[in-house]
Coordinates of C-alpha atoms and ligand atoms in Angstrom, one line a residue:
M1 CA 119.0 69.5 119.5
T2 CA 120.7 72.9 120.9
I3 CA 121.6 74.0 117.2
R4 CA 117.3 73.3 116.5
L5 CA 116.1 75.5 119.6
D6 CA 119.1 77.9 118.5
R7 CA 117.4 78.5 115.5
R8 CA 114.3 78.6 116.4
R9 CA 114.5 81.4 118.9
F10 CA 116.6 82.6 116.5
L11 CA 113.6 83.3 114.3
S12 CA 110.6 84.2 117.0
G13 CA 113.5 86.8 118.1
A14 CA 113.4 88.3 114.0
A15 CA 109.6 87.5 113.8
I16 CA 109.3 90.1 116.6
A17 CA 111.2 92.3 115.0
S18 CA 109.9 92.0 110.7
T19 CA 107.5 94.8 110.4
S20 CA 107.3 92.2 106.7
A21 CA 104.4 90.1 108.0
L22 CA 104.3 88.7 104.3
A23 CA 101.6 86.7 104.2
G24 CA 101.6 85.6 107.4
C25 CA 105.3 84.5 107.3
F26 CA 108.8 86.2 108.3
D27 CA 111.3 86.7 107.0
P28 CA 114.9 86.7 109.0
L29 CA 117.3 87.3 106.8
L30 CA 115.8 90.2 105.0
A31 CA 119.0 92.0 105.0
N32 CA 120.7 89.7 103.3
D33 CA 123.6 89.1 105.3
S34 CA 126.1 86.4 103.8
Q35 CA 127.7 85.8 107.5
V36 CA 124.4 85.3 108.8
R37 CA 123.3 83.0 106.2
G38 CA 126.4 80.9 105.8
V39 CA 126.5 80.1 109.9
L40 CA 122.8 79.1 109.5
A41 CA 123.6 77.3 106.1
K42 CA 125.9 75.5 108.0
A43 CA 123.4 75.0 110.6
N44 CA 121.1 73.6 109.1
D45 CA 123.5 71.0 107.2
L46 CA 124.7 70.0 111.0
T47 CA 120.9 69.9 111.8
Y48 CA 120.4 67.6 108.6
R49 CA 122.1 65.0 108.9
A50 CA 121.9 64.6 112.9
Q51 CA 118.1 64.7 112.2
R52 CA 118.5 62.1 109.9
L53 CA 120.3 59.6 111.7
L54 CA 118.0 60.2 114.6
L55 CA 115.2 59.7 112.5
G56 CA 116.3 56.9 110.4
S57 CA 114.1 57.2 107.5
D58 CA 110.8 55.8 107.4
N59 CA 110.4 56.9 112.1
L60 CA 107.2 57.5 112.6
A61 CA 105.4 61.4 112.7
R62 CA 102.6 61.1 116.3
E63 CA 99.1 60.3 114.8
F64 CA 97.0 61.5 116.6
S65 CA 93.2 60.5 118.2
R66 CA 89.3 61.9 116.1
S67 CA 89.1 63.2 120.2
E68 CA 92.9 65.2 119.6
I69 CA 92.1 66.6 116.5
R70 CA 92.4 70.9 117.4
Q71 CA 90.9 73.0 114.9
P72 CA 90.6 75.4 112.7
M73 CA 93.3 74.2 110.5
R74 CA 94.1 78.2 110.5
P75 CA 94.7 78.7 106.7
N76 CA 97.9 80.4 106.2
G77 CA 100.5 81.8 103.1
I78 CA 98.5 81.8 100.0
T79 CA 94.6 81.1 100.6
D80 CA 92.6 82.1 97.4
P81 CA 94.9 82.0 94.0
Q82 CA 93.9 84.7 91.4
D83 CA 96.5 82.9 88.8
E84 CA 93.7 82.8 85.8
D85 CA 95.1 79.5 85.2
Y86 CA 94.0 78.2 89.3
R87 CA 90.7 80.1 89.3
A88 CA 89.3 78.2 85.7
L89 CA 90.9 75.2 87.3
A90 CA 88.5 75.8 90.4
A91 CA 85.4 77.3 88.8
A92 CA 85.2 73.3 86.8
N93 CA 85.2 71.9 90.3
F94 CA 89.3 70.9 89.3
E95 CA 87.9 68.5 86.8
T96 CA 90.2 69.4 84.5
Y97 CA 93.2 69.8 86.7
R98 CA 96.0 67.3 86.0
L99 CA 98.8 67.3 87.6
E100 CA 102.0 67.3 85.5
V101 CA 105.1 64.1 86.8
N102 CA 108.4 64.8 84.6
G103 CA 111.7 65.3 85.7
L104 CA 114.3 62.5 85.8
V105 CA 111.7 60.4 85.5
D106 CA 111.1 56.9 83.1
R107 CA 107.6 57.8 82.3
P108 CA 106.8 61.2 82.3
A109 CA 102.7 61.4 82.8
S110 CA 99.7 63.2 84.5
F111 CA 97.7 62.1 86.7
S112 CA 93.5 63.7 87.3
L113 CA 91.8 64.4 90.5
A114 CA 90.4 60.6 90.0
D115 CA 93.2 59.2 88.7
I116 CA 94.6 60.2 92.6
R117 CA 91.7 59.7 95.0
N118 CA 91.2 55.6 92.2
M119 CA 94.7 55.3 93.9
P120 CA 95.0 53.3 97.7
A121 CA 94.8 56.5 100.1
R122 CA 96.0 57.2 103.8
T123 CA 94.3 58.7 106.4
Q124 CA 96.4 60.3 109.2
I125 CA 95.7 63.3 111.7
T126 CA 98.9 64.5 112.8
R127 CA 100.1 68.2 113.8
H128 CA 100.6 71.1 111.7
D129 CA 103.6 73.9 113.0
C130 CA 103.8 76.9 111.4
V131 CA 107.3 78.6 111.5
E132 CA 105.1 81.2 114.0
G133 CA 104.5 78.8 116.3
W134 CA 101.1 77.7 116.1
S135 CA 100.1 74.2 115.3
C136 CA 97.3 72.5 114.3
I137 CA 95.5 68.7 114.4
A138 CA 93.8 68.1 111.7
E139 CA 93.4 64.4 109.8
W140 CA 94.3 64.2 105.8
T141 CA 93.5 61.6 103.5
G142 CA 95.7 60.8 100.1
A143 CA 97.7 59.2 97.4
P144 CA 101.3 58.2 99.8
L145 CA 104.2 60.3 97.5
H146 CA 105.5 56.9 96.9
L147 CA 102.4 55.1 94.6
I148 CA 102.9 58.2 92.4
L149 CA 106.8 57.8 92.5
D150 CA 107.0 54.1 90.7
Q151 CA 104.7 54.6 88.9
V152 CA 107.0 57.3 87.0
G153 CA 109.9 55.1 88.2
V154 CA 112.7 57.8 89.5
K155 CA 115.6 57.8 87.6
P156 CA 119.2 56.8 89.5
Q157 CA 120.4 60.0 89.8
A158 CA 117.4 62.0 91.2
R159 CA 117.8 63.6 94.7
F160 CA 114.9 65.8 94.8
V161 CA 111.9 66.2 94.7
V162 CA 110.5 70.1 93.6
F163 CA 107.3 71.0 94.2
S164 CA 105.6 73.5 91.5
C165 CA 101.9 75.5 92.9
F166 CA 99.8 77.9 91.3
D167 CA 99.6 80.8 93.6
T168 CA 102.0 83.8 92.3
L169 CA 103.0 85.4 96.2
E170 CA 105.3 88.1 94.1
N171 CA 105.8 89.7 91.5
G172 CA 109.4 89.5 90.1
F173 CA 112.1 91.6 87.1
T174 CA 111.2 88.0 85.6
G175 CA 107.8 87.6 85.8
P176 CA 105.4 86.0 89.1
I177 CA 106.9 83.9 92.1
R178 CA 104.8 81.3 92.9
Y179 CA 105.7 78.9 95.4
Y180 CA 107.5 76.3 94.5
E181 CA 109.8 73.5 97.9
S182 CA 111.7 70.3 97.5
I183 CA 112.5 67.7 99.9
D184 CA 114.9 64.6 99.9
L185 CA 113.6 61.3 98.4
L186 CA 113.8 60.1 102.1
D187 CA 111.1 61.9 102.7
A188 CA 109.6 61.3 99.7
R189 CA 109.0 57.9 100.3
H190 CA 108.2 57.9 103.5
P191 CA 105.2 56.4 104.8
Q192 CA 103.0 59.6 106.1
T193 CA 103.7 61.7 102.9
I194 CA 100.9 61.9 101.0
L195 CA 99.2 64.4 98.2
A196 CA 96.1 65.1 100.1
Y197 CA 92.9 65.9 98.5
G198 CA 91.0 65.3 101.8
M199 CA 90.8 67.1 105.4
N200 CA 88.4 66.2 108.2
G201 CA 86.6 63.9 106.1
A202 CA 85.5 66.2 103.6
A203 CA 87.1 67.8 99.9
L204 CA 90.6 69.3 100.7
P205 CA 89.3 73.4 101.2
V206 CA 90.2 76.3 99.3
A207 CA 92.5 77.7 101.6
N208 CA 94.0 74.9 102.9
G209 CA 95.4 74.0 99.1
A210 CA 93.0 72.3 96.9
P211 CA 92.7 70.2 94.7
I212 CA 96.4 68.8 96.9
R213 CA 98.8 69.6 98.6
V214 CA 101.4 67.4 100.3
R215 CA 102.1 66.6 103.8
V216 CA 106.1 66.3 104.5
E217 CA 104.4 65.0 108.8
R218 CA 108.0 65.2 110.0
Q219 CA 108.8 68.9 109.2
L220 CA 107.6 72.6 109.8
G221 CA 104.0 73.5 108.0
Y222 CA 106.0 75.8 105.2
K223 CA 107.4 72.6 103.5
M224 CA 103.5 71.3 102.9
A225 CA 103.0 72.5 99.4
K226 CA 99.2 73.8 99.0
Y227 CA 98.1 74.0 94.8
I228 CA 100.7 71.2 94.0
R229 CA 100.9 71.4 90.0
A230 CA 104.0 70.1 88.7
I231 CA 106.0 67.1 90.6
T232 CA 109.3 66.9 89.3
L233 CA 112.5 65.3 90.9
A234 CA 115.9 66.6 90.0
D235 CA 119.6 66.0 91.1
N236 CA 120.2 69.2 91.8
L237 CA 117.9 72.4 92.8
A238 CA 120.0 75.9 90.9
T239 CA 117.8 75.5 88.1
F240 CA 114.1 76.2 90.3
G241 CA 113.6 79.9 91.6
D242 CA 116.6 81.3 93.1
G243 CA 118.5 77.7 94.1
S244 CA 118.4 76.8 97.4
G245 CA 115.0 74.5 97.3
G246 CA 111.9 76.7 98.2
Y247 CA 110.0 79.8 98.0
W248 CA 110.6 80.9 101.4
E249 CA 114.2 78.9 101.5
D250 CA 115.5 81.1 98.3
R251 CA 114.1 84.6 101.3
G252 CA 116.7 82.0 104.7
Y253 CA 114.7 80.2 106.2
E254 CA 116.1 76.5 106.3
W255 CA 115.7 74.1 103.6
F256 CA 115.9 70.6 105.9
A257 CA 113.0 72.6 108.4
G258 CA 112.7 68.7 111.6
I259 CA 110.8 69.8 113.8
Ligands
MTE1 N1 101.2 77.1 97.6 C1 101.6 77.5 99.0 N2 102.3 76.4 100.1 C2 102.0 76.4 100.8 C3 101.7 78.5 101.4 C4 102.0 78.9 100.5 O1 101.9 80.3 100.7 N3 101.3 79.2 99.2 N4 102.1 78.9 103.0 C5 102.7 77.5 103.6 C6 103.1 77.7 105.2 S1 103.6 78.7 106.0 C7 101.8 76.9 105.3 S2 102.3 77.0 108.1 C8 101.3 75.6 105.2 C9 100.0 76.7 105.8 O2 98.9 75.0 105.5 P1 97.1 75.9 105.6 O3 96.6 77.1 104.8 O4 96.3 75.0 105.1 O5 96.8 76.0 107.7 O6 101.4 75.6 104.0 C10 102.9 76.2 103.1 N5 102.1 75.6 101.7
MO2 MO1 103.8 78.4 107.7

């Protein structure tokens, strides 16, 4: 576990030094020091293997009781996407929303919010840990991701589940850069990995990712993509964003952010 502690210390040190508190998260590697990147990438690989061995594939993250709910569920990062397609959906109360599921699947499909709400639901009270060092406890309700994966049929060569989001964080050379994230199939099929549409007994608020955000309870907050537009099964991450598996990963964060 020393690797993890070192990483945390590194990140919080960098966070204090950083002046770029973009959207409430920090970019510890803005300097793009390739040596630091290389070391971190190796440490991340070790952390990933070690934690995968320790955690096994089905160990549950701790769940809490209702009286332990610690609020507010502090909204972080983008909290009110201004993208036109998203505004139109929000104005229609997400009745026209479709979740696209594509890539390495046998039967690409799209699901309405009603489709997702009609699936067997799972409710869990869990702690959300942001890399910035704060945490809250909230109750989440949603459809287990494995149910959706089973409906579309995952091809054997698929290794990753990539979440594409509606919200734009910045404008890049080739156009707007939208949030995205990815996890492996072990986490995707984990019983606590849900596509959440409910929080604390009410519909998921826009600030927290309406209409759908993923919960990946054994990893840090930035893995839990909000405003999910599409889910793509892939055999590698090179063709998404800058190729590191997520918006923040492309800016130096670890891909495997085990808690
Ligand atoms: N689409 C999208 N998902 C996102 C973010 C974001 O900016 N956009 N921020 C991430 C970060 S850093 C955290 S800590 C959590 C915050 O979730 P909350 O707003 O429900 O607290 O969402 C994560 N998922
Ligand atoms: Mo975060």
